[in-house]
């Protein structure tokens, strides 16, 4: 907190003549919610003409429903800023909607903005087809591999060398499982994000057409054969006991922390949670890549939560929203978020400040996560998908994995069904917009 209030102190606080409230609807909880409230207090101290007022909602779909309800009123009361999950980005950023691209907001309100300040993976995934930055990440995450380092070493493996690829991961998991009498070796969060979208992006294969969903008539363009080979590998691992799917009834993170499974494929947003609760030495490694692919992996995908601006609010609110967005992009704020909630800095200067403040030394997993986003330059296929109804589409692919793990469907038909259901949803969304 000290860092934020030092930043706030750079601006002399004077009595406000007419304070403008700037509401922020958000879906954050726990430490992330506390971090937002602390940042709002610091900003308000530095900018007494404005009062950032965070308003908690239950989930991103609730935010979208409330915005839709408000736009139908004679005097809509939606806020100038919202913070929603990555899965809602296609809905809130839909062409012709209320979203006010952050790059335009900052430029229009004469606030500092340098597109080259943001890491390439952030610029690529949070921009539209014309390169306009749509939102600023608040909690920036990406998938990583968590490992009980001593368990892996005791099995005769070097975590850093032997878990780079999926074949290495499979070999380590098989031996760990066999040593435990067929017990779980690995658990995985969010299959649709980790084993579909990130797998495709890291191997330069699109998830959707039209710049990964940035065109009006986008369809699912996932390579089903490529995905089904990988899902078949995971199903085989699960049948041998090496991988515990979520259908086994144990939450993946709890299985890892409770030592039921010594490896976890999960979001880097768990860094603080895992460190605080795991009673063993945790190693954080990059997500494995496929060793039968000739090119090195492309960047993984950014996830988490982002701040979006909305048009149609009074000028004073828009100005306050722009000031707060600029505040969030400062190196000091970026480093503070890295320390408090282990958010990956989204700007180069934020990353430098994070290193200089010793935050990376305290949590080396941040460097691992950042390196995944800062590798090769992203391509069209390695941008985060931007699709309306993305949360439902994620559900279709998660269900495909569940069906395959339960033996109700073979991997390929299960994935084909997910693609077909997703395309039907996208078509319905398009027709509903006309």
XYZ file of C-alpha atoms in Angstrom:
434
model
C 0.000 0.000 0.000
C 2.894 2.361 0.742
C 3.871 2.423 -2.938
C 0.400 3.507 -4.013
C 0.134 6.262 -1.468
C 3.571 7.574 -2.394
C 2.238 7.781 -5.942
C -0.868 9.544 -4.669
C 1.259 12.023 -2.737
C 2.839 13.256 -5.960
C -0.339 15.222 -6.529
C -1.156 17.827 -3.878
C -4.542 17.124 -2.374
C -6.775 20.190 -2.284
C -10.431 20.543 -1.300
C -12.629 19.574 -4.228
C -15.035 22.176 -5.519
C -17.430 19.670 -7.090
C -16.429 16.048 -6.691
C -17.512 13.763 -9.525
C -18.353 10.162 -8.591
C -16.957 7.590 -11.036
C -18.545 4.178 -10.520
C -16.729 0.968 -11.413
C -18.867 -2.154 -11.691
C -16.664 -5.184 -11.102
C -16.726 -8.937 -10.486
C -13.617 -9.160 -8.319
C -13.543 -10.948 -4.988
C -11.079 -11.650 -2.186
C -7.617 -10.046 -2.512
C -8.407 -8.680 -5.998
C -11.439 -6.805 -4.707
C -9.397 -5.445 -1.805
C -6.685 -4.344 -4.250
C -9.215 -2.422 -6.368
C -10.651 -0.692 -3.307
C -7.160 0.266 -2.110
C -6.245 1.646 -5.527
C -9.478 3.629 -5.631
C -8.601 5.192 -2.264
C -5.096 6.070 -3.476
C -6.446 7.591 -6.686
C -9.094 9.598 -4.851
C -6.411 10.984 -2.530
C -4.395 12.149 -5.534
C -7.385 13.422 -7.502
C -9.830 15.118 -5.114
C -12.111 16.248 -7.951
C -13.096 12.613 -8.509
C -14.287 9.736 -6.364
C -13.760 6.261 -7.794
C -16.560 4.104 -6.358
C -16.156 0.331 -6.887
C -19.481 -1.555 -6.970
C -19.257 -5.343 -6.638
C -21.342 -7.614 -8.880
C -21.611 -11.403 -8.722
C -20.271 -12.348 -12.162
C -19.477 -10.929 -15.603
C -22.815 -12.049 -17.042
C -24.556 -9.993 -14.343
C -22.600 -6.909 -15.400
C -23.551 -7.459 -19.036
C -27.227 -7.972 -18.133
C -27.282 -4.782 -16.054
C -25.683 -2.781 -18.855
C -28.262 -4.155 -21.293
C -31.097 -3.252 -18.905
C -29.795 0.275 -18.398
C -29.469 1.002 -22.117
C -33.221 0.404 -22.441
C -34.054 3.120 -19.904
C -34.777 6.746 -20.722
C -31.926 7.798 -18.435
C -29.439 4.910 -18.381
C -27.272 4.678 -15.289
C -24.543 2.253 -16.312
C -21.076 3.330 -15.101
C -18.157 4.704 -17.132
C -15.917 1.747 -16.133
C -16.467 -1.989 -15.684
C -14.083 -4.813 -14.787
C -15.046 -8.193 -16.251
C -13.366 -11.518 -16.910
C -11.549 -12.377 -20.117
C -14.441 -14.623 -21.194
C -16.754 -11.589 -21.363
C -14.472 -9.534 -23.605
C -16.199 -10.579 -26.833
C -19.564 -9.448 -25.481
C -18.544 -6.119 -24.008
C -16.238 -5.306 -26.926
C -18.700 -6.282 -29.666
C -18.646 -3.918 -32.678
C -21.276 -1.209 -32.392
C -21.545 -1.598 -28.621
C -20.867 0.810 -25.778
C -17.191 -0.016 -25.335
C -14.944 3.046 -25.497
C -11.484 1.778 -26.541
C -9.043 2.696 -23.791
C -6.565 4.017 -26.338
C -9.236 6.440 -27.646
C -10.393 7.318 -24.142
C -6.893 8.284 -23.016
C -6.101 10.170 -26.219
C -9.437 12.032 -26.274
C -9.054 13.064 -22.626
C -5.398 14.124 -23.087
C -4.112 11.460 -20.683
C -0.748 9.715 -21.237
C -0.931 6.861 -23.726
C 1.873 5.060 -25.544
C 0.833 1.906 -27.423
C 4.432 0.694 -27.399
C 4.427 0.750 -23.594
C 2.350 -2.445 -23.446
C 3.742 -5.937 -23.798
C 3.110 -7.369 -27.307
C 0.865 -10.196 -26.052
C -1.293 -7.663 -24.196
C -1.523 -5.329 -27.185
C -2.381 -8.198 -29.512
C -5.038 -9.786 -27.318
C -6.659 -6.607 -26.018
C -6.804 -4.749 -29.333
C -9.381 -4.715 -32.107
C -8.647 -5.444 -35.772
C -7.467 -1.850 -36.251
C -4.981 -2.018 -33.388
C -6.944 0.124 -30.908
C -6.330 -0.973 -27.306
C -9.762 -1.905 -25.977
C -9.055 -2.475 -22.273
C -6.343 -2.449 -19.609
C -5.742 -5.668 -17.661
C -6.341 -5.395 -13.928
C -5.420 -8.949 -12.934
C -3.307 -10.300 -15.806
C -2.741 -14.060 -15.759
C -1.679 -16.938 -18.007
C -1.521 -20.738 -17.536
C 1.493 -22.261 -15.781
C 2.498 -25.624 -14.371
C 2.710 -25.929 -10.576
C 4.873 -28.781 -9.288
C 5.680 -30.367 -5.941
C 9.389 -30.096 -6.700
C 10.641 -32.713 -4.232
C 8.127 -35.327 -5.374
C 9.261 -34.943 -8.971
C 12.934 -35.017 -7.999
C 12.378 -38.095 -5.841
C 10.976 -39.845 -8.924
C 14.282 -39.203 -10.705
C 13.292 -36.205 -12.821
C 14.530 -32.654 -13.186
C 11.385 -30.477 -13.155
C 12.904 -27.766 -15.359
C 14.316 -30.116 -18.011
C 11.821 -32.962 -17.997
C 8.542 -31.030 -17.943
C 9.092 -28.774 -20.948
C 7.026 -30.883 -23.330
C 3.785 -32.813 -23.115
C 5.579 -36.105 -23.720
C 7.906 -35.285 -20.826
C 4.927 -34.322 -18.696
C 3.233 -37.622 -19.571
C 6.357 -39.632 -18.666
C 6.791 -37.860 -15.328
C 3.100 -38.254 -14.512
C 3.141 -41.959 -15.365
C 6.083 -42.647 -13.049
C 4.663 -40.543 -10.213
C 1.340 -42.357 -10.531
C 2.949 -45.798 -10.618
C 5.036 -44.983 -7.559
C 1.842 -44.122 -5.728
C 0.043 -47.299 -6.723
C -1.931 -45.657 -9.520
C -2.627 -42.453 -7.627
C -3.162 -39.058 -9.240
C -0.073 -37.311 -10.586
C -1.652 -34.212 -12.130
C -4.832 -32.144 -12.061
C -5.977 -29.448 -14.489
C -8.119 -26.346 -14.250
C -10.284 -24.968 -17.085
C -9.679 -27.487 -19.929
C -11.201 -25.168 -22.545
C -8.672 -22.450 -21.710
C -5.564 -24.531 -21.039
C -5.912 -27.576 -23.309
C -7.817 -25.936 -26.168
C -7.251 -22.192 -26.548
C -3.715 -22.025 -25.155
C -2.669 -25.252 -26.851
C -3.827 -23.846 -30.198
C -2.328 -20.384 -29.619
C 1.074 -21.680 -28.491
C 1.263 -23.814 -31.631
C 0.082 -21.024 -33.949
C -3.316 -22.504 -34.738
C -6.446 -20.314 -34.626
C -9.431 -20.954 -32.434
C -11.746 -18.869 -34.617
C -11.762 -17.327 -38.077
C -11.455 -13.602 -38.814
C -8.440 -12.770 -36.683
C -9.499 -15.164 -33.918
C -13.007 -13.795 -33.712
C -12.464 -10.104 -34.443
C -14.654 -10.203 -37.551
C -18.422 -10.058 -37.695
C -18.966 -13.492 -39.254
C -16.408 -15.436 -37.235
C -16.781 -19.183 -36.802
C -14.859 -21.742 -34.785
C -11.781 -22.679 -36.808
C -10.101 -25.001 -34.304
C -8.115 -27.914 -35.762
C -10.238 -30.745 -34.370
C -7.765 -33.462 -35.373
C -4.954 -31.620 -33.584
C -7.071 -31.165 -30.454
C -8.449 -34.705 -30.459
C -4.917 -36.179 -30.504
C -4.122 -34.167 -27.402
C -7.391 -35.021 -25.681
C -6.790 -38.706 -26.434
C -3.434 -38.408 -24.645
C -5.143 -36.837 -21.623
C -7.890 -39.478 -21.580
C -5.283 -42.237 -21.661
C -3.470 -40.571 -18.763
C -6.731 -40.349 -16.810
C -7.550 -44.006 -17.406
C -4.138 -44.962 -16.035
C -4.685 -42.793 -12.975
C -1.993 -40.232 -13.838
C -4.414 -37.361 -14.531
C -7.395 -36.485 -12.376
C -10.143 -34.809 -14.420
C -12.594 -32.484 -12.747
C -15.291 -35.161 -13.121
C -13.468 -37.114 -10.407
C -15.159 -34.831 -7.893
C -12.078 -33.175 -6.364
C -11.352 -29.524 -7.102
C -7.974 -29.393 -8.938
C -6.351 -26.705 -6.787
C -7.380 -28.441 -3.571
C -6.031 -31.738 -4.941
C -2.639 -30.122 -5.524
C -2.420 -28.229 -2.237
C -3.660 -31.292 -0.354
C -0.853 -33.384 -1.938
C -3.318 -35.713 -3.688
C -1.768 -34.678 -7.031
C 1.834 -33.370 -7.160
C 1.323 -31.385 -10.376
C -1.287 -28.790 -11.359
C -1.980 -27.118 -14.681
C -3.584 -23.851 -13.623
C -3.681 -20.085 -13.855
C -0.837 -17.890 -12.625
C -3.516 -15.986 -10.741
C -3.190 -18.748 -8.127
C 0.413 -17.870 -7.268
C -0.309 -16.141 -3.962
C -2.991 -18.674 -2.996
C -0.762 -21.692 -3.661
C 2.305 -20.229 -1.947
C 0.302 -19.399 1.155
C -1.315 -22.818 1.499
C 0.906 -25.520 -0.004
C 2.880 -27.312 2.756
C 5.725 -28.142 0.363
C 8.204 -26.529 -2.032
C 6.331 -25.355 -5.122
C 8.110 -24.949 -8.462
C 6.370 -22.853 -11.134
C 7.122 -23.831 -14.723
C 5.919 -22.817 -18.190
C 3.000 -24.665 -19.723
C 4.320 -27.713 -21.653
C 4.326 -27.634 -25.458
C 4.057 -30.414 -28.002
C 7.441 -31.819 -29.011
C 6.247 -32.939 -32.450
C 5.851 -29.282 -33.463
C 8.910 -27.903 -35.239
C 8.617 -24.228 -34.250
C 9.148 -23.042 -30.666
C 5.907 -22.202 -28.869
C 4.206 -18.880 -29.458
C 3.157 -16.813 -26.425
C 0.483 -18.225 -24.161
C -2.764 -16.286 -23.821
C -3.424 -13.529 -21.291
C -6.385 -14.133 -19.025
C -7.830 -12.747 -15.812
C -9.792 -9.488 -15.601
C -9.644 -6.190 -17.469
C -10.934 -2.623 -17.125
C -13.278 -1.487 -19.904
C -14.629 2.014 -20.492
C -18.179 2.689 -21.699
C -19.425 5.535 -23.874
C -22.431 7.701 -23.190
C -21.587 9.011 -19.731
C -21.299 12.716 -18.777
C -17.996 14.376 -19.742
C -16.840 14.745 -16.142
C -17.291 11.018 -15.522
C -15.458 10.175 -18.734
C -12.565 12.420 -17.715
C -12.380 10.758 -14.305
C -12.511 7.326 -15.936
C -9.619 8.281 -18.213
C -7.554 9.506 -15.274
C -8.140 6.267 -13.376
C -7.256 4.160 -16.436
C -4.026 6.128 -16.838
C -3.329 5.656 -13.112
C -3.712 1.870 -13.469
C -1.162 1.845 -16.301
C 1.578 3.622 -14.314
C 4.651 1.539 -13.439
C 3.989 2.104 -9.733
C 0.431 0.752 -9.938
C 1.516 -2.168 -12.107
C 4.242 -3.135 -9.627
C 1.866 -2.773 -6.694
C -0.655 -5.121 -8.345
C 2.157 -7.609 -9.003
C 3.083 -7.576 -5.323
C -0.432 -7.660 -3.879
C -2.290 -10.059 -6.213
C 0.548 -11.425 -8.387
C -0.797 -9.764 -11.526
C 1.656 -9.941 -14.440
C 2.594 -6.332 -15.337
C 1.079 -5.384 -18.680
C 3.667 -2.713 -19.521
C 7.431 -2.842 -19.979
C 8.012 -0.099 -17.408
C 5.696 -1.862 -14.985
C 7.797 -4.999 -15.355
C 11.016 -3.054 -14.764
C 9.558 -1.519 -11.626
C 8.396 -4.937 -10.435
C 11.927 -6.271 -10.798
C 13.515 -3.215 -9.170
C 11.207 -3.471 -6.163
C 12.275 -7.073 -5.498
C 8.825 -8.498 -6.235
C 10.153 -10.988 -8.779
C 12.755 -12.238 -6.303
C 9.954 -12.788 -3.795
C 7.817 -14.630 -6.349
C 9.874 -16.112 -9.229
C 6.694 -17.610 -10.664
C 5.844 -14.130 -11.932
C 8.920 -14.218 -14.164
C 7.846 -17.613 -15.530
C 4.355 -16.342 -16.340
C 5.672 -13.118 -17.864
C 8.170 -15.027 -20.010
C 5.323 -17.034 -21.524
C 3.630 -13.819 -22.642
C 6.866 -12.108 -23.711
C 8.287 -14.778 -26.009
C 7.866 -14.635 -29.763
C 5.693 -11.906 -31.245
C 2.045 -12.987 -31.307
C 0.405 -13.934 -34.590
C -3.278 -13.699 -35.537
C -3.692 -17.247 -34.237
C -2.017 -16.539 -30.905
C -4.305 -13.694 -29.859
C -7.014 -14.307 -27.285
C -10.295 -15.193 -29.039
C -12.863 -12.365 -29.138
C -16.270 -14.025 -29.492
C -19.737 -13.131 -28.287
C -21.055 -15.792 -25.944
C -17.496 -16.862 -25.125
C -18.415 -18.071 -21.621
C -20.987 -20.448 -23.119
C -18.506 -21.601 -25.752
C -16.009 -22.380 -23.006
C -18.717 -24.475 -21.399
C -19.245 -26.464 -24.607
C -15.550 -27.389 -24.777
C -15.329 -28.145 -21.055
C -18.289 -30.485 -21.527
C -16.503 -32.186 -24.444
C -13.590 -32.972 -22.139
C -15.970 -34.233 -19.447
C -17.737 -36.556 -21.908
C -14.399 -37.924 -23.139
C -13.039 -38.478 -19.630
C -16.242 -40.240 -18.579
C -16.164 -42.471 -21.657
C -19.505 -41.124 -22.894
C -17.982 -39.927 -26.180
C -14.757 -40.459 -28.063
C -12.503 -37.374 -28.101
C -13.048 -36.403 -31.727
C -16.873 -36.610 -31.776
C -16.993 -34.782 -28.448
C -14.922 -31.916 -29.860
C -16.867 -31.842 -33.137
C -20.050 -31.455 -31.105
C -18.499 -28.545 -29.153
C -17.543 -26.820 -32.423
C -21.024 -27.294 -33.881
C -22.765 -26.014 -30.758
C -20.432 -23.019 -30.640
C -21.045 -22.143 -34.289
C -24.795 -22.376 -33.721
C -24.508 -19.981 -30.777
C -22.414 -17.531 -32.803
C -24.969 -17.645 -35.622
C -27.816 -16.975 -33.176
C -25.910 -14.040 -31.684
C -25.332 -12.545 -35.129
C -28.979 -12.921 -36.100
C -30.058 -11.402 -32.806
C -27.909 -8.331 -33.476
C -29.494 -7.644 -36.843
